[in-house]
Coordinates of C-alpha atoms (C1' of nucleotides) in Angstrom, one line a residue:
Chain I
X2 CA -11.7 -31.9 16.9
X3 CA -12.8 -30.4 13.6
X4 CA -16.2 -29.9 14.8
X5 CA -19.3 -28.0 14.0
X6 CA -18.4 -24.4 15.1
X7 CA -15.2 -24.4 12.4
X8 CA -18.0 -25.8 9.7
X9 CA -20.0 -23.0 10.4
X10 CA -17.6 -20.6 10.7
X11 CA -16.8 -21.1 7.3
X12 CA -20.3 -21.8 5.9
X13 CA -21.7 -18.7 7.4
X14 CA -19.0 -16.9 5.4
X15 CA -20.1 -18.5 2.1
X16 CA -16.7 -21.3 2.0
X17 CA -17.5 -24.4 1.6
X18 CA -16.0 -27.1 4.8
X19 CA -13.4 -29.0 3.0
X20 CA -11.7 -31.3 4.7
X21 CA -8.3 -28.9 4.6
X22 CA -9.9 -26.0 5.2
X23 CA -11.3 -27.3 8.6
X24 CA -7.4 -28.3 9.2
X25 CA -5.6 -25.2 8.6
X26 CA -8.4 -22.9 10.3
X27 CA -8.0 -25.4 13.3
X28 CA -4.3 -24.7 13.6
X29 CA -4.8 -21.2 13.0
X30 CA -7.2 -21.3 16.0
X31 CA -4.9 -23.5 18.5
X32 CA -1.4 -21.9 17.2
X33 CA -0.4 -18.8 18.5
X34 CA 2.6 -18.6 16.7
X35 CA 1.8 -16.5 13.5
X36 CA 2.7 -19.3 11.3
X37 CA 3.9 -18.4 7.5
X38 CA 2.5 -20.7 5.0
X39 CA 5.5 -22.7 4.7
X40 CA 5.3 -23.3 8.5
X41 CA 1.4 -24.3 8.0
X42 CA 2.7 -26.6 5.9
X43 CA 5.3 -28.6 7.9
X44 CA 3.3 -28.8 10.4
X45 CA 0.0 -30.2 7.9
X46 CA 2.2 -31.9 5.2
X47 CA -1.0 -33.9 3.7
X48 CA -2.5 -30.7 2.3
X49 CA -0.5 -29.2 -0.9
X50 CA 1.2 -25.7 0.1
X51 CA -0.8 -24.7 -3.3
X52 CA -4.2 -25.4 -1.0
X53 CA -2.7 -23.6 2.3
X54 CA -1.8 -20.3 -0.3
X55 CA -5.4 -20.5 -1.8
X56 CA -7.2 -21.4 1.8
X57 CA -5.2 -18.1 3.3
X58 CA -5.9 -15.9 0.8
X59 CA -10.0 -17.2 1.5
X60 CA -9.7 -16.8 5.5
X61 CA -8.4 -13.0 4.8
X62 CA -10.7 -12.5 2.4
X63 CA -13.9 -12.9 4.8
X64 CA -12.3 -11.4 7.6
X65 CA -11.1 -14.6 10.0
X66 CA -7.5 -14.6 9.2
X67 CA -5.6 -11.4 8.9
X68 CA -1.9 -11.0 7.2
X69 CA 1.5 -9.1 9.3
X70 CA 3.5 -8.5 6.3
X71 CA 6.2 -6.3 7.6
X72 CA 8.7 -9.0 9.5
X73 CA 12.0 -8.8 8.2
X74 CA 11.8 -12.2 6.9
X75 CA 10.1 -11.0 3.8
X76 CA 7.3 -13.6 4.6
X77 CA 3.6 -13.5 5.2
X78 CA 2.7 -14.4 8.4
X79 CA -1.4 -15.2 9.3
X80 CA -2.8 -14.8 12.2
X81 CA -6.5 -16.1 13.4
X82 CA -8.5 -12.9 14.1
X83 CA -11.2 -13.9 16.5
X84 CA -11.4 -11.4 18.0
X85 CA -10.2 -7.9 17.2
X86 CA -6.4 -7.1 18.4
X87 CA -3.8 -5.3 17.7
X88 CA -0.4 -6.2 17.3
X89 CA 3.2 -5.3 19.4
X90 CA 6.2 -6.4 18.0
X91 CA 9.6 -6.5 19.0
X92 CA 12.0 -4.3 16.7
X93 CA 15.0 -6.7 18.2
X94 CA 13.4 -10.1 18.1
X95 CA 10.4 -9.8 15.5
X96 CA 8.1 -11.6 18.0
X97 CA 4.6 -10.9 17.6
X98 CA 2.3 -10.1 21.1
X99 CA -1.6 -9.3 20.1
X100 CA -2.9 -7.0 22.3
X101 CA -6.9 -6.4 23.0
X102 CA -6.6 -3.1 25.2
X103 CA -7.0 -0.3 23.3
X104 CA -10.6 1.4 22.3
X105 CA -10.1 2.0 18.4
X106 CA -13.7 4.0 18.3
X107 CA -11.7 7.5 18.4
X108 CA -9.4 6.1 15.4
X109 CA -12.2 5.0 13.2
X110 CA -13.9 8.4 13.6
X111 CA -11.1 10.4 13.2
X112 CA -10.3 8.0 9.5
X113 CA -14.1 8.4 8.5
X114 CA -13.6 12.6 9.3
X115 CA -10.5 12.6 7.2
X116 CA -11.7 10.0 4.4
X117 CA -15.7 10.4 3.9
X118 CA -15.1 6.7 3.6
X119 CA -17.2 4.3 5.6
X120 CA -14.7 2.6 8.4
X121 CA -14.8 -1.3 8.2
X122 CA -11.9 -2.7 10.1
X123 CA -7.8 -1.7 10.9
X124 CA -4.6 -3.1 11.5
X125 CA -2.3 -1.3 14.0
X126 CA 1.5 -2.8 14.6
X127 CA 3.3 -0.7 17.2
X128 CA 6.8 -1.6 17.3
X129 CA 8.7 -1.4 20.6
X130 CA 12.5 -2.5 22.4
X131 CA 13.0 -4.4 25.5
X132 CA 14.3 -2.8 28.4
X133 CA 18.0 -3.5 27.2
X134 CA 17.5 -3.4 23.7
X135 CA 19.1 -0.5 21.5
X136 CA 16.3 0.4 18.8
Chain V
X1 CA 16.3 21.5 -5.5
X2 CA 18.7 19.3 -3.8
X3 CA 19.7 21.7 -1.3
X4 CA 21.2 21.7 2.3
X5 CA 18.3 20.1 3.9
X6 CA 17.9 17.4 2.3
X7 CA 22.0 16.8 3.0
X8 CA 21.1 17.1 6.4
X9 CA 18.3 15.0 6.4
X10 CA 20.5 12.1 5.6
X11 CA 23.6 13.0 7.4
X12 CA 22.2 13.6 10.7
X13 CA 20.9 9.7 10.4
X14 CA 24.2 9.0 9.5
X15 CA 23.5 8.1 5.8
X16 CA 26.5 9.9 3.2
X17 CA 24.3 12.4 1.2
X18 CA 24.8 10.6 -2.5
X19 CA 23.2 12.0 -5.3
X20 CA 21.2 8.9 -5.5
X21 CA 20.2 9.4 -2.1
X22 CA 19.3 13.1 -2.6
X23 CA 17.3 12.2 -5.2
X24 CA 15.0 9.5 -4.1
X25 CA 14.3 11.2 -1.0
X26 CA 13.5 14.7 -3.0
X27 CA 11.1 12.3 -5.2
X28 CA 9.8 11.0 -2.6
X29 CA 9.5 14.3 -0.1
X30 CA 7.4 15.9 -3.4
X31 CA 5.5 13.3 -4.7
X32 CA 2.2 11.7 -2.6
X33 CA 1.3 8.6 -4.4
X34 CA 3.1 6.1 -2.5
X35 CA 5.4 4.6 -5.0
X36 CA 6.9 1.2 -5.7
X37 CA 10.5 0.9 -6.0
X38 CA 9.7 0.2 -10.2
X39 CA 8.1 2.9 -9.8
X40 CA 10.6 5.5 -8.7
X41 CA 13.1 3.7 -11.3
X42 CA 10.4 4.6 -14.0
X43 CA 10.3 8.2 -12.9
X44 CA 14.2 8.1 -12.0
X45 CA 15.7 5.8 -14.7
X46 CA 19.1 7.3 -14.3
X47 CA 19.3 5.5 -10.7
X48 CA 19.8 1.8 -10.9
X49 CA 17.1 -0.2 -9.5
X50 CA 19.6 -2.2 -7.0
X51 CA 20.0 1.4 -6.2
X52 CA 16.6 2.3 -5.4
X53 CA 16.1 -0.9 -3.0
X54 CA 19.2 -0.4 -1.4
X55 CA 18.3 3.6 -0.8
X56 CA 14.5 3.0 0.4
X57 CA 16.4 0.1 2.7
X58 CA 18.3 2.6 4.5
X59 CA 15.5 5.6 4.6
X60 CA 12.9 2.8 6.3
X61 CA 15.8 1.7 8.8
X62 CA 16.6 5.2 9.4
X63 CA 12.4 6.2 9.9
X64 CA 12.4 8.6 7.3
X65 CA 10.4 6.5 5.1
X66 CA 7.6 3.5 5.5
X67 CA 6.2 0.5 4.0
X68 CA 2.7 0.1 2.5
X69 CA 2.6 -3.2 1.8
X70 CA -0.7 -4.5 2.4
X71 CA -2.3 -3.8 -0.5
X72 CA -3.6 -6.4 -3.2
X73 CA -0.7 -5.5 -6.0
X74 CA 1.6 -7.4 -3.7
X75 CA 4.1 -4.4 -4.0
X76 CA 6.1 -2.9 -1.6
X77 CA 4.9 0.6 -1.7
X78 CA 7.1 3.5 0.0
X79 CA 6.0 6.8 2.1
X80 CA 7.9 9.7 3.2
X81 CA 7.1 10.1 6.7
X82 CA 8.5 13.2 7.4
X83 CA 5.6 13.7 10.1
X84 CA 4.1 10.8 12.0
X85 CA 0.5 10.0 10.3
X86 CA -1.6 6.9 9.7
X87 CA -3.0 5.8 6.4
X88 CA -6.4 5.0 5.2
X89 CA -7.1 2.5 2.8
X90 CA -10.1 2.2 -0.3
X91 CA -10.5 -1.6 -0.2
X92 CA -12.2 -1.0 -3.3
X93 CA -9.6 1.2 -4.9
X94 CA -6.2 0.8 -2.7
X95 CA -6.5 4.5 -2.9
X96 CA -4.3 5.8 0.3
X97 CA -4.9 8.6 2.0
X98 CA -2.5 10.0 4.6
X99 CA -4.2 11.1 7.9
X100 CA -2.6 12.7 11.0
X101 CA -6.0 13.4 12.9
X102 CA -5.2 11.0 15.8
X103 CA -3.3 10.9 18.9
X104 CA -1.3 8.0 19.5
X105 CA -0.9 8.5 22.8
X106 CA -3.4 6.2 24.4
X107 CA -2.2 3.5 21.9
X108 CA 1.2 3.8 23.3
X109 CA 0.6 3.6 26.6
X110 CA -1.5 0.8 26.0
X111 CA 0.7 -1.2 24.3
X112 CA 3.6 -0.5 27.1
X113 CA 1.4 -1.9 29.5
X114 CA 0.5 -4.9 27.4
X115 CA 4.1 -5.4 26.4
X116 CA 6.8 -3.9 28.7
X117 CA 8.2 -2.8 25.6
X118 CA 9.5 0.6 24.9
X119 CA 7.7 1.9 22.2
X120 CA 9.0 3.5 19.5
X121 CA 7.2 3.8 17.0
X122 CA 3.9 3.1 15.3
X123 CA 1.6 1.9 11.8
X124 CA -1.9 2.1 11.5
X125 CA -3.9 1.2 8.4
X126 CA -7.9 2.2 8.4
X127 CA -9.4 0.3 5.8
X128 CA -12.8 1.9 4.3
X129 CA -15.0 2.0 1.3
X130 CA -17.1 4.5 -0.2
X131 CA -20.5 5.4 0.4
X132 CA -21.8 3.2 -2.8
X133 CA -19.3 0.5 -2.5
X134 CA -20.2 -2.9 -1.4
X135 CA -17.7 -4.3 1.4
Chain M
dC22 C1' 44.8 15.5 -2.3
dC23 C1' 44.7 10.9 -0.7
dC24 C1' 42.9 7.0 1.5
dT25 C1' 39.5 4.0 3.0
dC26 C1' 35.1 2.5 3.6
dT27 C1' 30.8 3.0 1.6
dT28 C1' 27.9 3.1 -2.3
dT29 C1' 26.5 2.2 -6.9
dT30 C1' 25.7 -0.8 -10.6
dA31 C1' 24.4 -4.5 -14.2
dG32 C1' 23.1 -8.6 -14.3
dA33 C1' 22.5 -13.1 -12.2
dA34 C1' 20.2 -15.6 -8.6
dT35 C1' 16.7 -16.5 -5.4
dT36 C1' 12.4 -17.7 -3.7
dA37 C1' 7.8 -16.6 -2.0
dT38 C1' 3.8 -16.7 -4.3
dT39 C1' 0.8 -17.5 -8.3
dC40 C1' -0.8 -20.0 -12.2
dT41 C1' -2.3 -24.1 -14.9
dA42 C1' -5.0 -27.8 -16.1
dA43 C1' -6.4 -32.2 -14.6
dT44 C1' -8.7 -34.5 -10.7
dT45 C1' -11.6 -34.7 -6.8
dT46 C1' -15.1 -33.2 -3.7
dA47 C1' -19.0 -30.6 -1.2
dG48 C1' -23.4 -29.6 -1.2
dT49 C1' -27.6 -29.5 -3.7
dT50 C1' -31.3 -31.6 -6.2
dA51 C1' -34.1 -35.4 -7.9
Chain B
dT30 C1' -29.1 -42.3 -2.1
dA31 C1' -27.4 -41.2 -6.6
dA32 C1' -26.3 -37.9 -9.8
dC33 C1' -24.9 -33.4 -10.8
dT34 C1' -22.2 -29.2 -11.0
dA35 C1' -19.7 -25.5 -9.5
dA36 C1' -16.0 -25.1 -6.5
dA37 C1' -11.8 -26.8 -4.4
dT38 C1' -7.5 -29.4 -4.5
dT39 C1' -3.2 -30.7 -6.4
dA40 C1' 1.7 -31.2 -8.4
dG41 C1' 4.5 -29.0 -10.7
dA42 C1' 5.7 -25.1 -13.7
dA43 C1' 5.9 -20.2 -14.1
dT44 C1' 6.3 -15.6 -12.5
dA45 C1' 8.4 -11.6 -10.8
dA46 C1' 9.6 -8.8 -6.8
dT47 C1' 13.5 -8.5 -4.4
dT48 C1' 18.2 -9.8 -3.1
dC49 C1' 22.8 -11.0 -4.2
dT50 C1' 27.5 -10.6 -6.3
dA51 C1' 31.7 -8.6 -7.4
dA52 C1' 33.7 -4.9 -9.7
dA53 C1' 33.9 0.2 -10.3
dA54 C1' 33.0 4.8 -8.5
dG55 C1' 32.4 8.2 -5.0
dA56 C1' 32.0 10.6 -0.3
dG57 C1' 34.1 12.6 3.3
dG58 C1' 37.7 12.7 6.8
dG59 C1' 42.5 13.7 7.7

DNA sequence: CCCTCTTTTAGAATTATTCTAATTTAGTTA
DNA sequence: TAACTAAATTAGAATAATTCTAAAAGAGGG
């Protein structure tokens, strides 16, 4: 299962296809479950949680994973970032939904208006309650 | 300076009005760079740091105030957010800017539909770099 | 002016993350 | 295919931001 497409995903990115990185960027890819590190490694014991730290930090770096950093558990969470989404999460609960339906085209003009700067990617977390939920 | 409003600001969220209290929030109501907690203790020594924590704490529960803590320092930094804005982000630098040239509205609505959440409130970080800085 | 609950505080404790330095490996070149 | 080299992996130690503890002080209601 650790096939071609995950080698060139992370040669085309300038990593080099070690065997663990080909592991952790497979369960990124089949888990939607926004692991922390710790979780990656309970679930991958064989790799040192040194080589999951150091393999994160890579994946963010070039853009495939991306980082929620504002859970209450005062824990990194990663999440693959195939495609571009956004993220909902529950004020209550702290669980994570990613969400593809919103046009970000007006936000990034409106930041390059503000900032001169040239726009090269977001992160959006809207928080919500369920129905019954106080905030 | 610590006047009425700033009493109110705290009472009406149902925070007593300390003078610790009073005086982190003037600090952070009159001062844009997004500080750390070690940060405000440096400026604010008199206030313990257990102090400062536990104050920013109750100002981000209550919404006064928000968390930056994306950037590469691997601080928590704090915002007043006595209006709702969005922030923009030097990759380069970590340089924030604070921007409120976008309506959230569409966002909202989208994430209700994708969610059945309530919404209730919102963060958005732009990410950019400047015209002669490589990605 | 009390009274009670909340807040503040110094310092200790925690723990997620980073660092170190020795070993192994990927990918290139001969 | 073998050899080479820069990069990656690893176990364990180290770091440091943040949280915790328990005692003292303060806010605000009655």
């Amino acid at each position: 299962m650790i096939n071609q497409t995950l080698r060139d995903m992370l040669q085309s990115h300038g990593l080099k296809a070690t065997f663990q990185r080909l592991t952790i960027l497979e369960y990124l890819m089949t888990h939607e479950t926004h692991p922390t590190a710790e979780m990656i490694h309970d679930n991958l014991p064989s790799i040192s949680l040194a080589t999951i730290y150091n393999t994160l930090d890579k994946l963010v770096d070039v853009g495939i994973v991306i980082v929620i950093d504002t859970l209450k558990d005062d824990k990194r969470h990663y999440d693959y970032y195939g495609e571009p989404h956004y993220h909902i999460i529950n004020s209550n609960t702290s669980e994570i939904i990613d969400a593809d339906n919103f046009d970000v085209t007006q936000l990034f003009e409106a930041a390059r208006q503000a900032s001169g700067l040239n726009i090269t990617g977001f992160h959006i977390e809207v928080y919500g309650v369920g129905p019954n939920q106080a905030k």
